[in-house]
């Protein structure tokens, strides 16, 4: 993997030399120490520590009352022609490096927010503890793995799935105050924690972000799907987008990474970093 942006002396030198490389999950390395010192990682294999440094959450900030301000980032993948899925799943347009970044982002997060339809389509499982992140998570006051928070108005979920029967940390369900009481009772009986984040049947994005922050989850990560991401964008609560652009064309009528009604004025995001491997681009964008 190589860094294309921001351009540093090392980036420019390697570009002129035609340098490149790959990224592989690994343990501590000389490159990881360099990343910690703010030095460009060496071309070739990047360790998980180097990836974690590249995707670190912004330094914690607090509001006027001294409460931590949550930061919501999204992680999505898209083809060159804008498809977020192929045959209903994102895996066919992903790559090994994309999955390593996927794992790194989960390793940094307090909670992963995901739509119910994505849970059903992608066969979501509980987040697992990873030894490579154990020390850093403990130092940051985080649990052994991020919680999964499912956004669902109907609570029409299969509660026999491992997501509910064997999570390392209890699975959360974000829903509205008007959700069917019997479904809420079924979810709680299955071990899920139901969190009200809306006055009606559905979830209000800003309420969801604040409800998670009130539970101590301030490093938020959403993995979609497109309908949920569209709602978060429309509500103006998305702080960051980590986008993998796959060098593929699929045609067809697959969804884009964000669906739903368009916003009145396009929201501007600034490019923070751009990595590349085998034609795949890994961009990180933050709201301006």
CSV table of C-alpha atoms in Angstrom, one decimal, residues 31-277:
chain,number,residue,atom,x,y,z
A,31,UNK,CA,7.2,0.8,10.5
A,32,UNK,CA,4.7,1.0,13.3
A,33,UNK,CA,7.2,2.8,15.4
A,34,UNK,CA,7.8,5.2,12.5
A,35,UNK,CA,4.0,5.8,12.3
A,36,UNK,CA,3.9,6.6,16.0
A,37,UNK,CA,6.6,9.2,15.4
A,38,UNK,CA,4.7,10.8,12.5
A,39,UNK,CA,7.0,9.4,9.9
A,40,UNK,CA,5.7,8.0,6.6
A,41,UNK,CA,5.4,4.2,6.8
A,42,UNK,CA,7.7,2.2,4.6
A,43,UNK,CA,6.4,1.0,1.2
A,44,UNK,CA,5.4,-2.6,1.4
A,45,UNK,CA,3.5,-4.3,4.1
A,46,UNK,CA,1.7,-2.0,6.6
A,47,UNK,CA,1.0,-3.4,10.1
A,48,UNK,CA,-2.2,-3.0,11.9
A,49,UNK,CA,-0.6,-0.4,14.1
A,50,UNK,CA,0.3,1.6,11.0
A,51,UNK,CA,-3.3,1.4,9.7
A,52,UNK,CA,-4.6,2.3,13.1
A,53,UNK,CA,-2.4,5.4,13.1
A,54,UNK,CA,-3.6,6.3,9.6
A,55,UNK,CA,-7.3,6.0,10.7
A,56,UNK,CA,-7.1,7.3,14.2
A,57,UNK,CA,-10.2,9.1,15.5
A,58,UNK,CA,-9.7,12.9,16.1
A,59,UNK,CA,-8.6,13.9,19.5
A,60,UNK,CA,-11.5,13.9,21.9
A,61,UNK,CA,-13.3,17.2,22.4
A,62,UNK,CA,-16.0,18.2,24.9
A,63,UNK,CA,-19.0,20.4,24.8
A,64,UNK,CA,-19.7,23.4,27.0
A,65,UNK,CA,-20.9,21.1,29.8
A,66,UNK,CA,-17.7,19.0,29.6
A,67,UNK,CA,-19.3,16.0,28.0
A,68,UNK,CA,-17.4,14.2,25.2
A,69,UNK,CA,-18.6,15.0,21.7
A,70,UNK,CA,-19.3,11.9,19.6
A,71,UNK,CA,-17.6,11.4,16.2
A,72,UNK,CA,-19.5,9.4,13.6
A,73,UNK,CA,-17.6,7.9,10.7
A,74,UNK,CA,-18.9,5.7,7.9
A,75,UNK,CA,-17.0,2.9,6.1
A,76,UNK,CA,-18.3,2.1,2.6
A,77,UNK,CA,-17.2,0.6,-0.7
A,78,UNK,CA,-18.2,1.6,-4.2
A,79,UNK,CA,-17.3,0.6,-7.8
A,80,UNK,CA,-16.2,3.1,-10.4
A,81,UNK,CA,-19.8,3.3,-11.6
A,82,UNK,CA,-21.3,3.9,-8.2
A,83,UNK,CA,-22.5,0.4,-7.1
A,84,UNK,CA,-22.3,-0.2,-3.4
A,85,UNK,CA,-23.2,-3.9,-3.8
A,86,UNK,CA,-23.2,-6.7,-6.3
A,87,UNK,CA,-26.0,-9.3,-6.0
A,88,UNK,CA,-27.1,-7.6,-2.8
A,89,UNK,CA,-23.7,-7.9,-1.0
A,90,UNK,CA,-20.6,-5.7,-0.7
A,91,UNK,CA,-18.1,-8.6,-0.5
A,92,UNK,CA,-17.8,-9.1,-4.3
A,93,UNK,CA,-16.5,-5.6,-4.8
A,94,UNK,CA,-14.2,-5.7,-1.8
A,95,UNK,CA,-10.5,-6.8,-1.5
A,96,UNK,CA,-8.2,-8.1,1.1
A,97,UNK,CA,-6.8,-4.7,1.9
A,98,UNK,CA,-10.3,-3.3,2.2
A,99,UNK,CA,-11.1,-6.0,4.7
A,100,UNK,CA,-8.0,-5.2,6.7
A,101,UNK,CA,-9.1,-1.6,6.9
A,102,UNK,CA,-12.6,-2.8,7.8
A,103,UNK,CA,-11.1,-4.7,10.7
A,104,UNK,CA,-9.0,-1.8,11.8
A,105,UNK,CA,-11.9,0.6,11.8
A,106,UNK,CA,-13.8,-1.8,14.0
A,107,UNK,CA,-10.8,-2.2,16.2
A,108,UNK,CA,-10.9,1.6,16.8
A,109,UNK,CA,-14.6,2.0,17.3
A,110,UNK,CA,-16.8,1.9,20.5
A,111,UNK,CA,-19.8,0.8,18.6
A,112,UNK,CA,-20.8,-0.2,15.0
A,113,UNK,CA,-24.1,1.2,13.8
A,114,UNK,CA,-25.9,-0.8,11.1
A,115,UNK,CA,-29.3,-0.9,9.5
A,116,UNK,CA,-31.5,-3.9,10.0
A,117,UNK,CA,-31.7,-4.7,6.3
A,118,UNK,CA,-27.9,-4.9,6.1
A,119,UNK,CA,-27.9,-7.2,9.1
A,120,UNK,CA,-30.3,-9.5,7.3
A,121,UNK,CA,-28.6,-9.4,3.9
A,122,UNK,CA,-25.0,-9.5,5.0
A,123,UNK,CA,-25.4,-12.2,7.8
A,124,UNK,CA,-23.9,-9.9,10.5
A,125,UNK,CA,-22.1,-11.6,13.3
A,126,UNK,CA,-20.9,-10.1,16.7
A,127,UNK,CA,-17.7,-8.1,16.6
A,128,UNK,CA,-14.8,-10.2,17.9
A,129,UNK,CA,-12.0,-9.2,20.2
A,130,UNK,CA,-8.6,-9.0,18.4
A,131,UNK,CA,-5.4,-9.4,20.3
A,132,UNK,CA,-3.7,-6.8,18.1
A,133,UNK,CA,-6.0,-4.1,19.5
A,134,UNK,CA,-6.4,-5.3,23.1
A,135,UNK,CA,-3.8,-3.1,24.7
A,136,UNK,CA,-4.9,0.1,22.8
A,137,UNK,CA,-8.6,-0.5,23.6
A,138,UNK,CA,-7.9,-1.0,27.3
A,139,UNK,CA,-5.8,2.1,27.4
A,140,UNK,CA,-8.6,4.1,25.7
A,141,UNK,CA,-11.1,2.7,28.2
A,142,UNK,CA,-12.9,0.6,25.6
A,143,UNK,CA,-14.4,-2.8,25.9
A,144,UNK,CA,-12.7,-5.8,24.3
A,145,UNK,CA,-14.7,-5.3,21.1
A,146,UNK,CA,-17.2,-2.8,19.7
A,147,UNK,CA,-20.9,-3.3,20.4
A,148,UNK,CA,-23.2,-3.7,17.4
A,149,UNK,CA,-26.1,-1.3,17.3
A,150,UNK,CA,-28.9,-2.2,14.9
A,151,UNK,CA,-31.2,0.6,13.7
A,152,UNK,CA,-34.7,-1.0,13.3
A,153,UNK,CA,-38.2,0.4,13.5
A,154,UNK,CA,-40.0,-2.9,13.3
A,155,UNK,CA,-37.5,-5.1,15.3
A,156,UNK,CA,-38.1,-7.7,12.6
A,157,UNK,CA,-34.9,-9.6,13.4
A,158,UNK,CA,-33.9,-13.2,13.8
A,159,UNK,CA,-33.0,-13.4,17.5
A,160,UNK,CA,-31.6,-16.9,17.2
A,161,UNK,CA,-28.5,-15.5,15.3
A,162,UNK,CA,-25.1,-15.3,17.1
A,163,UNK,CA,-25.5,-11.5,17.1
A,164,UNK,CA,-28.0,-12.0,19.9
A,165,UNK,CA,-27.1,-15.5,21.3
A,166,UNK,CA,-23.3,-15.1,21.7
A,167,UNK,CA,-22.1,-11.5,21.4
A,168,UNK,CA,-18.9,-10.6,23.4
A,169,UNK,CA,-20.7,-7.4,24.4
A,170,UNK,CA,-24.6,-7.0,24.4
A,171,UNK,CA,-26.1,-6.1,21.0
A,172,UNK,CA,-28.0,-2.8,21.0
A,173,UNK,CA,-31.2,-2.1,19.0
A,174,UNK,CA,-32.0,1.6,18.3
A,175,UNK,CA,-35.7,2.1,17.7
A,176,UNK,CA,-38.5,4.5,18.2
A,177,UNK,CA,-40.8,5.0,21.2
A,178,UNK,CA,-43.8,3.7,19.3
A,179,UNK,CA,-42.1,0.4,18.4
A,180,UNK,CA,-44.3,-2.7,19.0
A,181,UNK,CA,-44.1,-3.6,22.7
A,182,UNK,CA,-44.2,-7.3,22.0
A,183,UNK,CA,-41.2,-7.0,19.6
A,184,UNK,CA,-39.3,-4.9,22.2
A,185,UNK,CA,-40.0,-7.6,24.8
A,186,UNK,CA,-38.8,-10.3,22.5
A,187,UNK,CA,-35.6,-8.4,21.8
A,188,UNK,CA,-34.9,-7.9,25.5
A,189,UNK,CA,-35.6,-11.5,26.3
A,190,UNK,CA,-33.0,-12.5,23.7
A,191,UNK,CA,-30.4,-10.4,25.5
A,192,UNK,CA,-30.5,-7.2,23.3
A,193,UNK,CA,-30.5,-3.8,24.9
A,194,UNK,CA,-33.3,-1.7,23.3
A,195,UNK,CA,-32.5,2.0,23.1
A,196,UNK,CA,-35.2,4.5,22.3
A,197,UNK,CA,-33.9,7.1,19.8
A,198,UNK,CA,-37.1,8.7,18.3
A,199,UNK,CA,-40.6,9.8,19.3
A,200,UNK,CA,-42.4,7.8,16.6
A,201,UNK,CA,-41.9,4.3,15.2
A,202,UNK,CA,-38.5,5.1,13.5
A,203,UNK,CA,-35.2,6.3,14.6
A,204,UNK,CA,-34.1,10.0,14.5
A,205,UNK,CA,-30.4,10.1,13.5
A,206,UNK,CA,-29.4,12.9,15.8
A,207,UNK,CA,-31.2,11.2,18.7
A,208,UNK,CA,-29.4,8.0,17.9
A,209,UNK,CA,-26.0,9.6,18.0
A,210,UNK,CA,-26.7,11.3,21.3
A,211,UNK,CA,-28.2,8.2,22.8
A,212,UNK,CA,-25.1,6.2,22.0
A,213,UNK,CA,-22.9,9.0,23.4
A,214,UNK,CA,-25.0,9.0,26.6
A,215,UNK,CA,-24.1,5.3,27.0
A,216,UNK,CA,-20.4,6.2,26.7
A,217,UNK,CA,-20.0,5.4,23.0
A,218,UNK,CA,-18.3,8.4,21.4
A,219,UNK,CA,-16.2,6.7,18.6
A,220,UNK,CA,-19.0,5.7,16.3
A,221,UNK,CA,-18.7,3.7,13.1
A,222,UNK,CA,-21.5,2.9,10.6
A,223,UNK,CA,-21.2,0.3,7.9
A,224,UNK,CA,-24.5,1.2,6.3
A,225,UNK,CA,-26.4,0.1,4.4
A,226,UNK,CA,-27.2,2.8,1.9
A,227,UNK,CA,-30.6,3.7,3.3
A,228,UNK,CA,-29.2,4.2,6.8
A,229,UNK,CA,-26.2,6.2,5.5
A,230,UNK,CA,-28.6,8.4,3.4
A,231,UNK,CA,-30.6,9.1,6.6
A,232,UNK,CA,-27.4,10.1,8.5
A,233,UNK,CA,-26.3,12.3,5.6
A,234,UNK,CA,-29.7,14.0,5.4
A,235,UNK,CA,-29.7,14.7,9.1
A,236,UNK,CA,-26.3,16.2,8.9
A,237,UNK,CA,-24.7,14.0,11.6
A,238,UNK,CA,-22.0,12.3,9.6
A,239,UNK,CA,-18.6,13.6,10.4
A,240,UNK,CA,-16.4,11.4,8.3
A,241,UNK,CA,-16.5,9.0,5.3
A,242,UNK,CA,-14.0,6.2,4.7
A,243,UNK,CA,-14.6,5.2,1.1
A,244,UNK,CA,-13.0,2.4,-0.8
A,245,UNK,CA,-13.3,2.9,-4.6
A,246,UNK,CA,-13.0,-0.5,-6.3
A,247,UNK,CA,-11.5,-0.5,-9.8
A,248,UNK,CA,-14.6,-2.4,-11.1
A,249,UNK,CA,-17.6,-1.8,-13.3
A,250,UNK,CA,-20.9,-3.6,-12.6
A,251,UNK,CA,-23.6,-1.7,-14.4
A,252,UNK,CA,-27.1,-2.9,-13.3
A,253,UNK,CA,-29.3,-1.1,-10.8
A,254,UNK,CA,-27.4,-1.6,-7.6
A,255,UNK,CA,-27.8,1.0,-4.9
A,256,UNK,CA,-25.2,3.8,-4.3
A,257,UNK,CA,-23.5,4.0,-0.9
A,258,UNK,CA,-26.2,6.5,0.3
A,259,UNK,CA,-29.9,6.3,-0.7
A,260,UNK,CA,-33.1,8.1,0.1
A,261,UNK,CA,-34.2,11.7,-0.5
A,262,UNK,CA,-31.5,14.1,-1.7
A,263,UNK,CA,-30.3,16.9,0.5
A,264,UNK,CA,-31.2,20.5,-0.3
A,265,UNK,CA,-27.6,21.6,-0.6
A,266,UNK,CA,-24.7,19.1,-1.3
A,267,UNK,CA,-22.5,18.7,1.8
A,268,UNK,CA,-18.8,19.4,1.3
A,269,UNK,CA,-16.3,17.0,2.7
A,270,UNK,CA,-12.5,17.5,2.6
A,271,UNK,CA,-10.0,14.8,1.6
A,272,UNK,CA,-7.9,13.9,4.7
A,273,UNK,CA,-5.9,11.0,3.3
A,274,UNK,CA,-5.7,8.7,0.2
A,275,UNK,CA,-4.1,5.3,0.1
A,276,UNK,CA,-3.8,2.9,-2.9
A,277,UNK,CA,-3.2,-0.7,-3.5
